[in-house]
Coordinates of C-alpha atoms and ligand atoms in Angstrom, one line a residue:
X1 CA -24.9 -51.3 -9.0
X2 CA -22.4 -51.3 -6.1
X3 CA -23.0 -48.4 -3.7
X4 CA -20.2 -45.8 -4.5
X5 CA -17.1 -46.2 -2.4
X6 CA -16.6 -44.1 0.6
X7 CA -12.7 -42.6 1.0
X8 CA -11.0 -41.4 4.1
X9 CA -8.6 -38.8 3.0
X10 CA -5.9 -37.6 5.6
X11 CA -4.9 -34.1 5.4
X12 CA -1.9 -32.8 7.3
X13 CA -1.3 -29.3 7.5
X14 CA 1.6 -27.6 9.0
X15 CA -0.1 -25.2 10.9
X16 CA -3.4 -23.0 10.4
X17 CA -3.1 -19.7 12.2
X18 CA -3.1 -17.7 9.1
X19 CA -5.7 -16.7 6.6
X20 CA -3.7 -18.2 3.7
X21 CA -4.1 -21.8 5.6
X22 CA -7.7 -21.0 6.5
X23 CA -8.3 -20.4 3.1
X24 CA -6.8 -23.3 1.9
X25 CA -9.0 -25.5 4.2
X26 CA -12.2 -23.5 3.1
X27 CA -11.3 -24.3 -0.5
X28 CA -11.1 -27.9 0.2
X29 CA -14.1 -28.2 2.3
X30 CA -16.3 -26.5 -0.4
X31 CA -14.8 -28.9 -3.0
X32 CA -15.6 -31.9 -0.9
X33 CA -19.2 -30.8 -0.5
X34 CA -19.7 -31.7 -3.9
X35 CA -18.2 -35.5 -3.3
X36 CA -20.3 -36.7 -0.2
X37 CA -18.5 -39.9 -0.6
X38 CA -15.3 -38.3 0.3
X39 CA -14.3 -37.7 4.3
X40 CA -11.7 -35.4 5.4
X41 CA -9.5 -36.2 8.4
X42 CA -7.6 -32.9 9.5
X43 CA -4.8 -32.5 11.6
X44 CA -2.9 -29.4 11.8
X45 CA 0.8 -29.3 13.6
X46 CA 1.1 -25.4 14.7
X47 CA 4.0 -25.1 12.7
X48 CA 5.9 -27.8 14.6
X49 CA 7.8 -30.5 12.1
X50 CA 8.2 -33.1 15.3
X51 CA 4.4 -32.7 15.9
X52 CA 3.5 -33.0 12.2
X53 CA 5.5 -36.2 11.9
X54 CA 3.4 -37.6 14.8
X55 CA 0.2 -36.4 13.3
X56 CA 1.0 -38.2 10.1
X57 CA 1.7 -41.5 12.0
X58 CA -1.5 -41.2 13.5
X59 CA -3.6 -40.7 10.5
X60 CA -1.8 -43.8 9.0
X61 CA -2.9 -45.8 12.4
X62 CA -6.5 -44.4 11.9
X63 CA -6.5 -45.9 8.3
X64 CA -6.5 -43.2 5.3
X65 CA -6.8 -43.9 1.5
X66 CA -4.8 -40.9 0.6
X67 CA -2.5 -38.3 2.2
X68 CA -2.8 -34.7 1.4
X69 CA 0.2 -32.9 3.2
X70 CA 1.5 -29.4 3.5
X71 CA 5.0 -30.2 5.2
X72 CA 6.1 -27.6 7.5
X73 CA 9.9 -28.3 6.9
X74 CA 11.1 -30.5 3.9
X75 CA 13.6 -32.7 5.6
X76 CA 12.1 -33.6 8.9
X77 CA 8.8 -34.5 7.1
X78 CA 10.6 -36.7 4.4
X79 CA 10.7 -40.0 6.1
X80 CA 7.5 -40.4 7.1
X81 CA 5.9 -39.2 3.7
X82 CA 7.9 -42.0 2.1
X83 CA 6.6 -44.6 4.8
X84 CA 3.1 -43.5 3.6
X85 CA 4.2 -43.7 -0.1
X86 CA 5.7 -47.1 0.6
X87 CA 2.8 -48.5 1.9
X88 CA 1.0 -47.7 -1.5
X89 CA -1.4 -45.0 0.0
X90 CA -1.0 -42.3 -2.5
X91 CA 0.4 -38.9 -1.3
X92 CA -0.4 -35.4 -2.5
X93 CA 2.2 -32.6 -1.3
X94 CA 0.6 -29.1 -1.5
X95 CA 2.6 -25.8 -1.3
X96 CA 5.5 -26.9 0.4
X97 CA 7.7 -29.8 -0.7
X98 CA 9.2 -32.9 0.7
X99 CA 12.9 -33.6 0.2
X100 CA 12.2 -36.8 -2.0
X101 CA 10.1 -37.7 -5.3
X102 CA 8.0 -40.3 -3.2
X103 CA 5.0 -38.5 -3.6
X104 CA 1.8 -39.2 -6.4
X105 CA 1.1 -35.4 -6.9
X106 CA 2.7 -32.0 -6.0
X107 CA 0.4 -28.9 -6.3
X108 CA 1.6 -25.4 -6.0
X109 CA 2.9 -22.5 -7.8
X110 CA 6.6 -22.0 -8.7
X111 CA 8.3 -20.6 -5.9
X112 CA 11.6 -20.0 -7.8
X113 CA 9.6 -18.3 -10.4
X114 CA 7.8 -16.0 -7.8
X115 CA 11.3 -14.9 -6.5
X116 CA 12.4 -14.2 -9.7
X117 CA 9.5 -12.5 -11.0
X118 CA 9.7 -10.3 -7.6
X119 CA 13.4 -9.6 -8.5
X120 CA 13.1 -8.6 -11.7
X121 CA 9.8 -6.5 -10.8
X122 CA 11.9 -4.6 -7.9
X123 CA 14.8 -4.1 -10.2
X124 CA 12.3 -2.1 -12.6
X125 CA 10.6 -0.2 -9.8
X126 CA 14.0 0.8 -8.8
X127 CA 15.0 1.7 -12.1
X128 CA 18.0 -0.5 -11.7
X129 CA 19.5 1.2 -8.5
X130 CA 18.7 1.1 -4.7
X131 CA 18.9 -0.9 -1.6
X132 CA 16.8 -3.9 -0.8
X133 CA 16.1 -5.9 2.4
X134 CA 14.6 -9.4 2.3
X135 CA 12.4 -11.1 5.0
X136 CA 12.8 -14.6 4.6
X137 CA 10.2 -17.4 5.4
X138 CA 11.1 -20.3 7.5
X139 CA 14.5 -21.3 6.2
X140 CA 13.8 -24.9 6.0
X141 CA 10.7 -24.9 4.1
X142 CA 10.9 -25.3 0.4
X143 CA 9.0 -21.9 -0.5
X144 CA 11.6 -19.9 1.3
X145 CA 14.5 -21.7 -0.2
X146 CA 13.0 -21.3 -3.7
X147 CA 11.9 -17.6 -3.5
X148 CA 15.3 -16.6 -1.7
X149 CA 17.2 -18.4 -4.9
X150 CA 14.8 -17.0 -7.4
X151 CA 14.9 -13.2 -6.0
X152 CA 19.0 -13.5 -6.1
X153 CA 18.7 -14.7 -9.9
X154 CA 16.1 -12.1 -10.8
X155 CA 18.2 -9.4 -9.3
X156 CA 21.6 -10.8 -10.9
X157 CA 21.2 -8.9 -14.0
X158 CA 21.2 -5.5 -11.9
X159 CA 24.5 -5.0 -10.3
X160 CA 23.0 -1.6 -9.1
X161 CA 20.5 -3.0 -7.0
X162 CA 21.9 -4.7 -3.5
X163 CA 20.5 -6.9 -0.9
X164 CA 21.5 -4.8 2.3
X165 CA 20.1 -7.2 4.5
X166 CA 18.4 -10.5 4.8
X167 CA 16.4 -11.3 8.1
X168 CA 14.2 -14.5 9.1
X169 CA 10.2 -13.8 9.9
X170 CA 9.6 -17.6 9.5
X171 CA 6.5 -16.7 7.9
X172 CA 4.9 -14.8 10.7
X173 CA 4.1 -11.2 11.1
X174 CA 5.4 -10.5 14.8
X175 CA 8.5 -12.5 13.8
X176 CA 9.6 -10.2 10.9
X177 CA 8.5 -7.2 12.7
X178 CA 10.7 -8.0 15.5
X179 CA 13.9 -9.0 13.2
X180 CA 13.6 -5.8 11.3
X181 CA 13.4 -3.7 14.5
X182 CA 16.6 -5.4 15.6
X183 CA 18.1 -4.0 12.5
X184 CA 16.1 -0.6 12.7
X185 CA 19.4 1.8 12.0
X186 CA 19.8 0.0 8.5
X187 CA 15.5 0.7 7.3
X188 CA 16.3 4.4 6.6
X189 CA 18.7 3.0 3.9
X190 CA 16.5 0.5 2.4
X191 CA 14.5 1.7 -0.6
X192 CA 12.5 -1.4 -0.8
X193 CA 11.6 -4.5 1.4
X194 CA 10.7 -7.9 -0.4
X195 CA 9.0 -10.4 2.3
X196 CA 8.2 -13.6 1.1
X197 CA 4.5 -13.5 2.2
X198 CA 2.1 -10.6 2.9
X199 CA 1.8 -11.1 6.6
X200 CA 5.7 -10.6 7.0
X201 CA 5.5 -7.7 4.7
X202 CA 2.8 -5.9 6.9
X203 CA 5.0 -6.8 9.9
X204 CA 8.0 -5.1 8.0
X205 CA 5.3 -1.9 7.3
X206 CA 5.2 -1.9 11.0
X207 CA 8.7 -1.7 11.7
X208 CA 9.3 0.9 9.3
X209 CA 6.2 3.0 10.8
X210 CA 8.1 2.6 14.4
X211 CA 11.2 3.7 13.0
X212 CA 9.7 6.8 11.3
X213 CA 10.9 5.4 7.9
X214 CA 8.0 6.4 5.3
X215 CA 9.9 6.2 1.9
X216 CA 10.4 2.4 1.9
X217 CA 8.5 0.5 -0.7
X218 CA 7.3 -2.8 0.4
X219 CA 6.1 -6.0 -1.9
X220 CA 4.8 -9.4 -0.5
X221 CA 3.5 -12.7 -1.8
X222 CA 0.1 -14.4 -1.5
X223 CA -2.3 -11.5 -2.8
X224 CA -5.3 -13.2 -1.0
X225 CA -8.6 -11.9 -1.2
X226 CA -11.1 -11.1 1.5
X227 CA -10.8 -8.7 4.6
X228 CA -6.9 -8.3 5.6
X229 CA -5.5 -10.0 2.4
X230 CA -3.0 -8.9 0.3
X231 CA -5.4 -7.3 -2.3
X232 CA -6.6 -5.2 0.3
X233 CA -3.1 -4.4 1.4
X234 CA -2.1 -3.4 -2.2
X235 CA -5.2 -1.4 -3.1
X236 CA -5.0 0.4 0.1
X237 CA -1.5 1.4 -0.4
X238 CA 0.2 -0.6 2.5
X239 CA 2.1 -2.8 0.2
X240 CA 3.4 -1.5 -3.4
X241 CA 2.7 -5.2 -4.8
X242 CA 2.0 -8.7 -3.8
X243 CA 2.8 -11.9 -6.2
X244 CA -0.5 -14.3 -6.2
X245 CA 0.2 -17.6 -4.5
X246 CA -2.8 -19.8 -5.0
X247 CA -3.6 -22.1 -2.1
X248 CA -4.4 -25.0 -4.5
X249 CA -7.4 -26.5 -2.0
X250 CA -9.8 -27.1 -4.7
X251 CA -7.0 -28.7 -6.8
X252 CA -6.0 -31.0 -4.0
X253 CA -9.5 -32.5 -3.4
X254 CA -10.0 -32.7 -7.3
X255 CA -6.7 -34.5 -8.0
X256 CA -7.3 -36.8 -4.7
X257 CA -10.6 -38.0 -6.4
X258 CA -8.7 -38.5 -9.8
X259 CA -6.1 -40.5 -7.8
X260 CA -8.9 -42.4 -5.9
X261 CA -10.5 -43.5 -9.1
X262 CA -7.6 -44.8 -10.8
X263 CA -7.5 -41.7 -13.4
X264 CA -3.7 -40.6 -14.5
X265 CA -2.7 -37.5 -13.4
X266 CA 0.8 -35.6 -14.2
X267 CA 3.2 -35.7 -11.4
X268 CA 3.0 -31.8 -11.0
X269 CA 0.0 -29.6 -10.8
X270 CA 1.3 -26.3 -11.7
X271 CA -0.8 -23.0 -10.2
X272 CA -0.2 -19.6 -11.5
X273 CA 1.3 -16.5 -10.3
X274 CA 1.2 -12.7 -11.2
X275 CA 2.3 -9.7 -9.9
X276 CA -0.7 -7.6 -8.5
X277 CA 0.1 -3.6 -8.1
X278 CA -2.0 -0.8 -8.6
X279 CA -2.2 -1.2 -12.2
X280 CA -4.5 -4.4 -11.7
X281 CA -5.5 -4.8 -8.2
X282 CA -9.1 -3.4 -9.0
X283 CA -9.8 -5.7 -11.6
X284 CA -8.4 -8.7 -9.3
X285 CA -10.5 -7.5 -6.3
X286 CA -13.5 -7.5 -8.8
X287 CA -12.8 -11.0 -9.9
X288 CA -12.3 -12.3 -6.5
X289 CA -15.4 -10.7 -5.0
X290 CA -17.4 -12.3 -7.9
X291 CA -16.0 -15.6 -6.9
X292 CA -16.7 -15.2 -3.4
X293 CA -20.2 -14.3 -4.2
X294 CA -20.8 -17.4 -6.5
X295 CA -19.4 -19.4 -3.7
X296 CA -21.7 -18.0 -1.1
X297 CA -24.7 -18.9 -3.5
X298 CA -23.7 -22.4 -3.9
X299 CA -23.4 -22.7 -0.1
X300 CA -26.9 -21.3 -0.1
X301 CA -28.3 -23.9 -2.5
X302 CA -26.4 -26.6 -0.6
X303 CA -28.3 -25.6 2.7
X304 CA -31.6 -25.5 0.7
X305 CA -30.9 -28.9 -0.7
X306 CA -30.1 -30.2 3.1
X307 CA -33.5 -28.7 4.2
X308 CA -35.5 -29.9 1.5
X309 CA -34.2 -33.6 1.9
X310 CA -34.9 -33.3 5.6
X311 CA -38.3 -32.2 5.1
X312 CA -38.7 -35.0 2.9
X313 CA -37.4 -37.7 5.0
X314 CA -39.7 -36.4 8.0
X315 CA -42.7 -36.6 5.6
X316 CA -41.7 -40.2 4.6
X317 CA -41.5 -41.0 8.2
X318 CA -45.0 -39.5 8.9
X319 CA -46.5 -41.4 6.0
X320 CA -45.0 -44.5 7.3
X321 CA -46.2 -44.0 10.8
X322 CA -49.8 -43.5 9.5
X323 CA -49.4 -46.6 7.3
X324 CA -49.7 -44.9 4.1
X325 CA -46.6 -46.5 2.3
Ligands
FRU1 C1 0.9 -19.7 5.1 C2 2.5 -19.2 4.1 C3 1.9 -18.5 3.0 C4 3.1 -18.6 2.1 C5 3.4 -20.2 2.3 C6 4.5 -20.5 2.1 O1 1.1 -20.5 6.0 O2 3.2 -18.8 5.0 O3 1.9 -17.0 3.5 O4 3.1 -18.2 0.9 O5 2.8 -20.3 3.7 O6 4.6 -22.3 2.6

């Protein structure tokens, strides 16, 4: 039988300063450890679209069998992704979209739906009446566009709920905080702040604290498990709720393997979302702790296997030196 083929997968990540992106990569690496024939070539662009375009070109030049990309902004990254795709190299787009259908597979939760569910949830919390501030993600990135549109549509049946202000936080905590500090006079008027992710929600909380505003409820998106993640912020009462936004790291590697083995795959891989608040956060945290522990077990087993392999190989070498084999 021919030796299994070795595949080179290029992964172009828009940035990796936050916990969510780190956790996407960790998921990918864990899944990759089950597939020793797959090699990941990783580049991250520090949230800069020009840098990311350059890095995709570098990946192309280095030679890859498949590209996984989470594009910083849709339009600037579209031509280079199309270039890759037109060369016959399969492309998996994760989380953020490009402005074209020239990709093989898209993986992500429905960001329009996330915004819409958030809008309806907020209207329910405020009993159909109140003022809201929205902290928007990077304006040219697809999740910001879709969450914003969804949120507006979710609120549309509730004329008593007003969007008092929209500020740009560009997905970054400090930027969210700074943007809200600038409109600190409006903060006391807000009953609720909806931030497009949890780190910006945390920034919003700090801006409120600074302005001496305590009554404002804050909602985010991501609901990451682990230390400092959204689940912890909800259970600790820092946030009223967060909408789950899975990273898709595991699915990206699984789908890559499918594509490289010429198995058919639907164009879109939908990930699930749900509202995490005080009613279900405990269950969510228990479940994710359990998964984390299982993952630790798997990693331990893999280390033990590697160690056994090492011992086995050195014993074989020894027998060979002694002339026994
Ligand atoms: C991480 C992040 C998430 C957000 C997603 C949107 O970099 O900002 O918090 O849900 O990207 O693309």
